[in-house]
Amino acid sequence: MILVTGGAGYIGSHTVAELLRTGVPESDIIIADNLSTGHKESVLGGKLCVGDLRDSEFVSKLFKENDIDSVIHFAAFSQVGESVVNPLKYYENNVQLSINLVRHMVDAGVKKLVFSSTAAVYGEPKNIPINETDPCIPTNPYGQTKLAVEGLLKWADNAYGLKYIALRYFNAAGALESGEIGERHDPETHLIPIVLQAANGERDCIKVFGTDYPTPDGTCVRDYIHVTDLASSHIAALKRLKDIGESGIYNLGNGAGFSVKQVIDVCRQVTNRDIPVELAERRAGDPATLVASNQKAMAELNLKFRYASLESIIQTAWNFHGN
Ligand code: UDP
C-alpha cells in the first residue's frame, strides 16, 4: 500500500487522482490528512484516515493496521507569508509531523519516501536556472522547515537505509482536466487562482506586487508547472525508488519563466474576460526570478510533461474556476 500524507490538499489530491488514473487499485491507497487545510471532497478514491500526523498513536495505528510499503509525504502548512508571521506554527507542524512519520517508518521497516519539498529552499537564487547543487539559504520559515526535513531524510538514509526522493517544486498551477478538483486555499494567495477570481467576478481586480524588479517587464518571473505533471513526477519518483533504490533531490519545473504581467495576459486570452489590474508595492520576500533547471529530473525520472504551455495550464485552472 502507498500512504499519501496530506492527500486531501491541492497537490496531494491530484496525486491520488493520478495514482487512480494509472491503475493503482483504491485498496492500495491510504490517505492521512487532518483536513485542517485539505478538503475531504477532493479525495477521489482510496481510504481516507482523518488524524494528525503529530499524534504518535494515530501514526502507529496507520502502520500497524495497513500493509504500507511506501509513503508520499505532502502534509504541511505551505503559506510563505503566514510562516514569517508565525514560525512556531510551521516548525511545530511541518518538522514535528515529519519526525513522527519517519520515526514510525523506521520502526515499521518502511524504506521508501517521496517528499514534497519546494524551490523556497533556495531563497534568493545565485544562478538562473537554478540547479539542485546551488546553495540553499531559505528566506522564510516555510522553506527552512522543508530544508530541515530534507536534512532529516538525508541522515535517516545514512543511519537506517531509508531511501527518499525530495522534489523541489517551483510554482504549482492548474487543475484536473475535468475541473473536478483544483486549487482551493483559504485565504488564496497564489497568483493564477487570484487572477481567475478577478476574471470570474469573485474579486474586483488583481494586485500586481511590484513593477520595478530587474526583469524584462519589471514584474516577478516564475516557472509554472501543472499539478498533474507534479503528481505524475511523484509516481515516477516512487518507481525510481523501487527500481534503483537511490535517494535523490530533484527540481520540478517546466524550465521556462513567465512574468506576472504575462500570466495576466494569458489569463485574459484563455478566459476572454476583462481582468482589471492594480499596480501595488512589492510583497516582502519575493525573489525577482525563479526558474528551474529540470534536466536532472527529466533524465533520471524519465518525465514527460503533459502541460508544457502556460495556456494549457491556465485553461485547466479556468475549467475549475470559470463560470
Ligand atoms: N503575485 C501578485 N499578486 C497576487 C499574488 C501573487 O502579483 O495577488 C505575484 C507574487 O508577488 C509572485 C508571483 O505572483 O511574484 C507568484 O506568486 P505566488 O504566490 O503564486 O507563488 P510564489 O512564487 O510566491 O510561490
XYZ file of N, CA and C and ligand atoms in Angstrom, residues 80 118 170-172 183 188-195 203 206-210 213 219-222 224 260 264 282-283 286-288 290, ligand 1:
127
model
N 3.751 30.974 2.633
C 5.018 31.644 2.943
C 4.817 32.822 3.910
N 10.364 22.146 -1.908
C 9.982 23.398 -2.559
C 11.200 24.171 -3.051
N 8.609 24.155 -8.206
C 8.531 25.569 -8.491
C 7.046 25.955 -8.339
N 6.402 26.673 -9.262
C 5.038 27.138 -8.961
C 3.978 26.175 -9.485
N 3.361 25.442 -8.566
C 2.301 24.505 -8.944
C 1.081 25.285 -9.413
N -7.323 24.072 -7.302
C -6.622 24.781 -6.230
C -7.621 25.564 -5.388
N -6.788 32.551 -0.313
C -5.982 32.297 -1.506
C -4.906 33.358 -1.609
N -3.661 32.925 -1.861
C -2.577 33.904 -2.012
C -1.871 33.731 -3.351
N -2.185 32.665 -4.085
C -1.433 32.344 -5.298
C -1.951 33.092 -6.515
N -1.013 33.401 -7.394
C -1.306 34.316 -8.495
C -2.431 33.820 -9.421
N -2.288 32.614 -9.969
C -3.236 32.203 -11.019
C -4.678 32.108 -10.497
N -4.937 31.450 -9.344
C -6.322 31.456 -8.861
C -6.859 32.860 -8.588
N -5.991 33.748 -8.113
C -6.465 35.112 -7.823
C -6.808 35.839 -9.127
N -5.971 35.666 -10.158
C -6.267 36.323 -11.446
C -7.592 35.766 -11.995
N -13.481 38.634 -7.387
C -12.660 39.743 -6.881
C -12.777 40.909 -7.834
N -6.848 42.247 -9.807
C -5.629 41.578 -9.355
C -4.607 42.658 -9.045
N -4.002 42.543 -7.864
C -2.944 43.499 -7.489
C -1.612 42.907 -7.938
N -0.875 43.653 -8.721
C 0.456 43.199 -9.158
C 1.468 43.682 -8.121
N 2.112 42.718 -7.452
C 3.033 43.072 -6.370
C 4.421 43.414 -6.917
N 4.630 44.673 -7.224
C 5.962 45.130 -7.629
C 6.111 45.199 -9.132
N 11.062 45.265 -10.547
C 12.062 44.190 -10.413
C 12.997 44.200 -11.629
N 8.026 42.934 -13.577
C 7.274 42.108 -12.618
C 7.996 40.768 -12.436
N 7.667 40.078 -11.341
C 8.407 38.859 -10.973
C 8.194 37.741 -11.992
N 9.236 36.971 -12.187
C 9.187 35.861 -13.139
C 9.197 34.536 -12.356
N 8.270 33.643 -12.748
C 8.164 32.343 -12.087
C 8.031 31.228 -13.123
N 5.985 27.989 -13.930
C 4.714 27.345 -13.564
C 4.689 25.918 -14.086
N 4.559 38.135 -14.030
C 3.185 38.319 -13.535
C 2.323 38.933 -14.648
N -1.070 37.329 -16.483
C -2.372 38.019 -16.566
C -2.832 38.075 -18.027
N 5.816 45.969 -3.794
C 6.392 44.618 -3.728
C 5.860 43.865 -2.504
N 5.732 42.550 -2.616
C 5.392 41.717 -1.456
C 6.724 41.295 -0.823
N 9.748 38.256 -1.912
C 9.632 37.682 -3.261
C 10.930 37.863 -4.044
N 11.609 36.774 -4.425
C 12.753 36.919 -5.323
C 12.273 37.366 -6.709
N 13.126 38.081 -7.458
C 12.721 38.600 -8.771
C 12.403 37.459 -9.743
N 12.533 33.092 -10.435
C 12.765 31.703 -10.024
C 12.443 30.807 -11.211
N 1.519 37.912 -7.103
C 0.915 39.121 -7.419
N -0.361 39.345 -6.964
C -1.055 38.429 -6.204
C -0.418 37.192 -5.898
C 0.867 36.971 -6.359
O 1.498 39.969 -8.084
O -2.191 38.718 -5.805
C 2.883 37.652 -7.591
C 3.874 37.356 -6.463
O 4.421 38.557 -5.980
C 4.899 36.465 -7.185
C 4.075 35.743 -8.266
O 2.874 36.489 -8.385
O 5.860 37.269 -7.826
C 3.738 34.320 -7.883
O 3.217 34.331 -6.562
P 2.548 33.063 -5.883
O 2.089 33.475 -4.524
O 1.526 32.479 -6.812
O 3.727 31.990 -5.786
P 5.191 32.075 -5.116
O 6.123 32.385 -6.267
O 5.171 33.113 -4.064
O 5.397 30.712 -4.603
